[in-house]
Coordinates of C-alpha atoms in Angstrom, one line a residue:
M1 CA 0.0 0.0 0.0
K2 CA 2.8 2.4 0.9
S3 CA 4.5 1.7 -2.5
I4 CA 1.2 2.4 -4.3
R5 CA 0.8 5.7 -2.5
I6 CA 4.4 6.7 -3.4
L7 CA 3.8 5.8 -7.1
S8 CA 0.5 7.7 -7.1
S9 CA 2.0 10.8 -5.6
R10 CA 4.9 10.7 -8.1
G11 CA 2.4 10.3 -10.9
V12 CA 0.5 13.3 -9.7
Q13 CA 3.8 15.3 -9.5
L14 CA 4.8 14.2 -13.0
I15 CA 1.4 15.2 -14.4
A16 CA 1.7 18.6 -12.7
I17 CA 5.2 19.1 -14.2
V18 CA 4.0 18.2 -17.7
L19 CA 1.0 20.6 -17.4
L20 CA 3.1 23.4 -16.1
F21 CA 5.6 22.9 -18.9
Y22 CA 2.8 22.8 -21.5
I23 CA 0.9 25.8 -20.2
C24 CA 3.7 28.1 -19.1
T25 CA 7.1 27.1 -20.4
L26 CA 6.2 25.9 -23.9
P27 CA 4.5 29.2 -25.0
I28 CA 7.5 31.2 -23.7
L29 CA 9.9 29.0 -25.6
G30 CA 7.7 29.3 -28.7
V31 CA 7.8 33.1 -28.5
I32 CA 11.6 33.1 -28.1
F33 CA 12.1 30.6 -31.0
Y34 CA 9.7 32.5 -33.3
G35 CA 11.4 35.9 -32.6
V36 CA 14.8 34.5 -33.4
S37 CA 14.1 32.2 -36.3
A38 CA 11.0 33.6 -38.1
E39 CA 11.3 34.9 -41.6
G40 CA 10.7 38.5 -42.4
D41 CA 12.6 41.8 -42.6
P42 CA 15.8 41.7 -40.5
M43 CA 16.0 43.8 -37.4
T44 CA 17.9 47.0 -37.9
A45 CA 19.9 49.1 -35.4
K46 CA 17.1 51.6 -35.4
D47 CA 14.6 48.9 -34.4
Y48 CA 16.8 47.8 -31.5
L49 CA 17.4 51.4 -30.4
R50 CA 13.6 51.9 -30.3
L51 CA 13.1 48.7 -28.3
L52 CA 15.8 49.8 -25.9
G53 CA 14.0 53.1 -25.4
L54 CA 10.7 51.2 -24.7
F55 CA 12.6 48.9 -22.4
R56 CA 13.9 51.9 -20.4
N57 CA 10.4 53.4 -20.3
S58 CA 8.9 50.2 -19.0
V59 CA 11.5 49.4 -16.4
C60 CA 11.7 53.0 -15.0
L61 CA 7.9 53.3 -14.9
S62 CA 7.5 49.9 -13.2
L63 CA 10.2 50.6 -10.6
A64 CA 8.6 54.0 -9.7
V65 CA 5.1 52.5 -9.5
T66 CA 6.4 49.6 -7.3
V67 CA 8.1 51.9 -4.8
L68 CA 5.2 54.3 -4.5
A69 CA 2.6 51.6 -4.4
V70 CA 4.4 49.6 -1.7
L71 CA 4.9 52.7 0.4
L72 CA 1.3 53.6 0.2
A73 CA 0.3 50.0 1.0
I74 CA 2.6 50.1 4.1
L75 CA 0.9 53.4 5.2
A76 CA -2.6 52.0 4.7
T77 CA -1.8 48.6 6.3
F78 CA -0.3 49.9 9.5
T79 CA -3.0 52.6 9.8
L80 CA -5.9 50.2 9.4
F81 CA -4.5 47.3 11.4
R82 CA -2.1 48.7 14.0
L83 CA -4.0 51.8 15.1
R84 CA -7.2 52.0 17.2
F85 CA -9.9 54.3 15.8
R86 CA -13.5 54.2 14.9
G87 CA -14.6 53.1 11.5
R88 CA -11.4 51.3 10.6
K89 CA -13.2 48.1 9.6
V90 CA -15.3 50.1 7.1
L91 CA -12.1 51.7 5.7
R92 CA -10.6 48.2 5.3
V93 CA -13.4 47.3 3.0
L94 CA -13.3 50.6 1.1
M95 CA -9.6 50.1 0.6
L96 CA -10.4 47.2 -1.7
A97 CA -12.5 49.4 -4.1
P98 CA -10.0 49.5 -6.9
L99 CA -10.3 45.7 -7.2
V100 CA -13.9 46.1 -8.6
N101 CA -12.8 48.9 -11.0
P102 CA -11.1 47.6 -14.2
T103 CA -8.0 49.5 -15.3
F104 CA -9.6 50.9 -18.4
V105 CA -12.6 52.1 -16.5
G106 CA -10.3 53.8 -13.9
T107 CA -8.5 55.5 -16.8
L108 CA -11.7 57.1 -18.0
S109 CA -12.6 58.2 -14.5
F110 CA -9.1 59.7 -14.1
I111 CA -9.6 61.7 -17.3
M112 CA -13.0 63.0 -16.1
L113 CA -11.4 64.2 -12.9
F114 CA -8.0 65.6 -14.1
G115 CA -8.5 66.1 -17.8
K116 CA -8.4 69.5 -19.5
R117 CA -12.1 70.0 -18.6
G118 CA -11.9 67.7 -15.6
L119 CA -14.0 68.1 -12.5
I120 CA -11.1 68.8 -10.2
T121 CA -8.5 70.5 -12.5
Y122 CA -10.9 72.7 -14.5
R123 CA -14.1 73.1 -12.5
L124 CA -12.6 73.4 -9.0
L125 CA -9.0 74.6 -9.5
H126 CA -9.5 76.4 -12.8
L127 CA -6.4 74.8 -14.2
N128 CA -5.8 73.9 -17.9
V129 CA -3.4 70.9 -17.5
S130 CA -3.2 67.7 -19.6
P131 CA -3.2 64.3 -17.8
Y132 CA -1.6 62.6 -20.8
G133 CA 2.0 61.4 -20.7
W134 CA 4.1 59.3 -18.3
Q135 CA 2.9 61.3 -15.3
G136 CA -0.7 60.2 -15.9
V137 CA 0.3 56.6 -16.4
L138 CA 2.4 56.7 -13.2
I139 CA -0.4 58.1 -11.1
L140 CA -3.0 55.7 -12.5
Q141 CA -0.9 52.6 -12.1
V142 CA 0.0 53.5 -8.5
L143 CA -3.7 54.0 -7.6
S144 CA -4.8 50.8 -9.2
L145 CA -1.9 48.6 -8.0
T146 CA -1.6 49.8 -4.4
T147 CA -4.5 47.6 -3.4
I148 CA -2.5 44.5 -4.6
A149 CA 0.4 45.3 -2.3
Y150 CA -2.1 46.1 0.5
L151 CA -3.7 42.7 0.3
V152 CA -0.3 41.0 0.7
L153 CA 0.9 43.2 3.5
S154 CA -2.4 43.1 5.4
G155 CA -2.1 39.4 5.8
A156 CA 1.5 39.7 7.1
V157 CA 0.6 42.4 9.6
G158 CA -2.5 40.5 10.8
S159 CA -0.3 37.5 11.7
T160 CA 2.6 39.4 13.2
D161 CA 4.1 38.0 16.4
V162 CA 4.3 41.1 18.7
A163 CA 6.4 39.2 21.3
L164 CA 9.6 40.4 19.5
E165 CA 8.3 44.0 19.5
D166 CA 7.4 43.8 23.2
A167 CA 10.8 42.3 24.0
A168 CA 12.6 45.2 22.3
R169 CA 10.3 47.7 24.0
N170 CA 11.0 46.2 27.4
L171 CA 14.7 46.6 26.7
G172 CA 14.1 50.3 26.2
T173 CA 14.3 50.5 22.5
P174 CA 12.5 53.6 21.0
E175 CA 9.4 53.0 19.0
G176 CA 11.0 54.2 15.8
Q177 CA 13.9 51.7 16.0
I178 CA 11.4 48.9 16.8
F179 CA 9.6 49.7 13.6
W180 CA 12.7 49.9 11.4
K181 CA 14.7 47.1 13.0
V182 CA 12.1 44.6 14.1
T183 CA 8.7 45.1 12.4
L184 CA 9.8 45.9 8.9
P185 CA 12.5 43.2 8.7
M186 CA 9.9 40.5 9.7
M187 CA 7.7 41.7 6.9
L188 CA 10.4 41.7 4.2
P189 CA 9.2 38.5 2.5
E190 CA 5.7 39.8 2.2
M191 CA 6.9 43.2 1.1
T192 CA 9.1 41.7 -1.7
A193 CA 6.1 39.5 -2.8
G194 CA 3.8 42.5 -3.0
A195 CA 6.5 44.5 -4.8
L196 CA 6.9 41.6 -7.3
L197 CA 3.2 41.5 -8.1
V198 CA 3.0 45.2 -8.5
F199 CA 6.1 45.3 -10.8
L200 CA 4.8 42.5 -13.0
A201 CA 1.3 44.0 -13.2
S202 CA 2.9 47.4 -14.2
M203 CA 5.1 45.8 -16.8
A204 CA 2.1 43.9 -18.3
D205 CA -0.3 46.8 -18.3
F206 CA -0.9 48.0 -21.9
T207 CA -4.3 49.7 -21.6
T208 CA -3.2 52.6 -19.4
P209 CA -0.3 53.7 -21.7
L210 CA -2.5 53.3 -24.7
V211 CA -5.3 55.5 -23.4
I212 CA -3.5 58.1 -21.4
G213 CA 0.1 57.7 -22.3
G214 CA 0.1 60.0 -25.3
N215 CA 3.5 59.7 -27.0
F216 CA 4.8 57.7 -24.0
R217 CA 4.9 54.0 -24.9
T218 CA 6.0 50.9 -23.1
L219 CA 6.9 47.4 -24.2
A220 CA 3.4 46.1 -23.4
S221 CA 1.6 48.8 -25.3
D222 CA 3.9 48.5 -28.3
L223 CA 3.5 44.8 -28.3
Y224 CA -0.3 45.2 -28.5
I225 CA 0.1 47.6 -31.4
Q226 CA 2.4 45.2 -33.2
I227 CA -0.1 42.4 -32.9
T228 CA -3.4 44.1 -33.6
G229 CA -2.3 47.1 -35.7
V230 CA 0.8 46.3 -37.7
Y231 CA 0.5 42.5 -37.4
D232 CA 4.3 42.2 -37.4
M233 CA 4.5 38.9 -35.4
K234 CA 8.3 38.7 -35.6
L235 CA 8.8 42.2 -34.1
A236 CA 6.1 41.4 -31.5
S237 CA 7.9 38.2 -30.5
I238 CA 11.2 40.1 -30.0
T239 CA 9.4 42.8 -28.0
G240 CA 8.0 40.0 -25.9
I241 CA 11.5 38.8 -25.3
F242 CA 12.5 42.2 -24.1
L243 CA 9.5 42.3 -21.8
L244 CA 10.3 38.8 -20.4
V245 CA 13.8 39.7 -19.3
P246 CA 13.1 42.3 -16.5
C247 CA 10.1 40.2 -15.3
F248 CA 12.3 37.1 -14.9
L249 CA 15.1 39.1 -13.2
A250 CA 12.5 40.6 -10.8
F251 CA 11.3 37.1 -9.9
C252 CA 14.8 35.9 -9.2
L253 CA 15.6 38.9 -7.1
Q254 CA 12.4 38.4 -5.0
Q255 CA 13.2 34.8 -4.4
H256 CA 16.8 35.7 -3.4
L257 CA 15.6 38.3 -0.9
S258 CA 12.9 36.1 0.5
R259 CA 15.3 33.2 1.2
R260 CA 17.8 35.5 2.9
R261 CA 15.2 36.8 5.4
K262 CA 13.0 34.0 6.9
Y263 CA 11.4 34.3 10.3
A264 CA 9.5 31.7 12.3
T265 CA 7.0 33.5 14.5
D266 CA 4.0 32.4 16.6
Q267 CA 0.8 34.3 16.7
S268 CA -1.3 31.6 18.4
T269 CA -1.4 33.5 21.7
G270 CA -4.1 35.9 20.5
Q271 CA -2.1 39.0 21.5
S272 CA -3.2 42.3 20.2
I273 CA -1.2 43.7 17.3
E274 CA -2.3 47.3 17.8
Y275 CA 0.1 50.0 18.9
D276 CA -0.4 51.4 22.4
F277 CA 2.1 54.2 22.3
V278 CA 1.6 56.5 19.2
A279 CA 1.9 60.2 19.3
P280 CA -1.5 61.9 18.6
W281 CA -0.2 64.0 15.8
V282 CA 1.4 60.9 14.1
K283 CA -1.8 58.9 14.5
G284 CA -3.9 61.8 13.1
L285 CA -1.5 62.2 10.2
L286 CA -1.7 58.5 9.3
I287 CA -5.4 58.3 9.5
A288 CA -5.8 61.5 7.4
G289 CA -3.4 60.2 4.7
T290 CA -5.1 56.8 4.5
S291 CA -8.6 58.4 4.5
L292 CA -7.6 60.7 1.7
L293 CA -6.3 57.8 -0.4
I294 CA -9.5 55.8 0.2
L295 CA -11.6 58.9 -0.7
F296 CA -9.7 59.2 -4.0
F297 CA -10.4 55.5 -4.7
M298 CA -14.1 55.9 -4.0
T299 CA -14.3 59.1 -6.1
I300 CA -13.0 57.2 -9.1
V301 CA -15.3 54.3 -8.6
L302 CA -18.4 56.4 -8.0
L303 CA -17.7 58.7 -10.9
E304 CA -17.5 55.8 -13.3
A305 CA -20.8 54.4 -11.9
E306 CA -22.4 57.8 -12.5
G307 CA -21.0 57.9 -16.0
Q308 CA -22.5 54.5 -16.7
K309 CA -25.8 55.7 -15.3
T310 CA -25.7 58.7 -17.6
E311 CA -24.9 56.6 -20.6
Y312 CA -27.9 54.3 -19.8
Q313 CA -30.1 57.4 -19.6
Q314 CA -28.8 58.5 -23.0
E315 CA -29.7 55.2 -24.6
N316 CA -33.2 55.3 -23.2
A317 CA -34.0 59.0 -23.6
G318 CA -36.9 59.8 -25.8
D319 CA -35.8 63.3 -26.9
P320 CA -32.3 63.6 -28.3
G321 CA -32.3 67.3 -27.7
Q322 CA -32.2 66.8 -23.9
L323 CA -29.2 64.4 -23.9
H324 CA -26.6 65.1 -21.3
I325 CA -23.3 63.4 -22.2
V326 CA -20.4 62.6 -20.1
H327 CA -17.2 62.8 -22.2
P328 CA -13.7 61.9 -21.0
G329 CA -12.0 65.0 -22.4
N330 CA -14.8 67.4 -21.5
L331 CA -16.7 66.4 -18.4
D332 CA -20.0 68.0 -19.5
V333 CA -21.2 68.4 -23.1
E334 CA -24.7 69.4 -23.9
V335 CA -26.2 68.3 -27.2
A336 CA -28.7 70.9 -28.5

């Protein structure tokens, strides 16, 4: 019986390896092989320089998005899980609002808020600024991907063993040093995991640069254009190879950092993870910053819901002369 169980477990492992190779590894090898060996016009130095420029844009953008998203996620996680205040359970739920808002939908909402005729920039602040360019892509990706890092970090904070923090506190260590030398190092594996997810999502995002990037292009957006617009599969495959390299290196780096820092903790004692000693001004600043971030999330979600409602009213209106249209570039356009 024991030998049968061993054979069956090995059979399951073999099937899993074959499926993993067929689903994940084989398509990647196919893209690499097609990009290297496919017939077509040879790649010129100009083409490679253009791909290197797109590579730089993608990596720099993804690194900036990763740093900002993880920092905001740390701010929100510690505020909503380690501080005591009323309404934090509601804020935890609202923090997940971007998950129900697709990237393309959030892009349109962002244009409605910060476009040249946006609700905030034009109506409230009377500014004539353009949201198009790398700045708009950066802001949108940070807002949409912060929640991913927050989900990973919230699980780590919720299972933190505070015994180490209490031990450091009993030895007279200041709260700031406890945070930097005890709390954050214990969360490093989760922080790197969240950073990896954000980096990969930013590298793979092509809708945001296409809609709001203007002349700013990334490898993912150019890959989409090569497939659907130009239909140059050879160039698209080579672009995919350029896109694969930083993603694979980021995965290897995350695995290396996670293996260097592993901690065995025990949260079975049911101890409270909330901070007891926080300066009132620090607590107020953290709550205000997190609330402002969540308010921005909800504004984008509710604005898009209102836009869909307006579109539905347009489709079912009886008199075309009374239509009230919400347009991304110009928030309010009346049709006479």
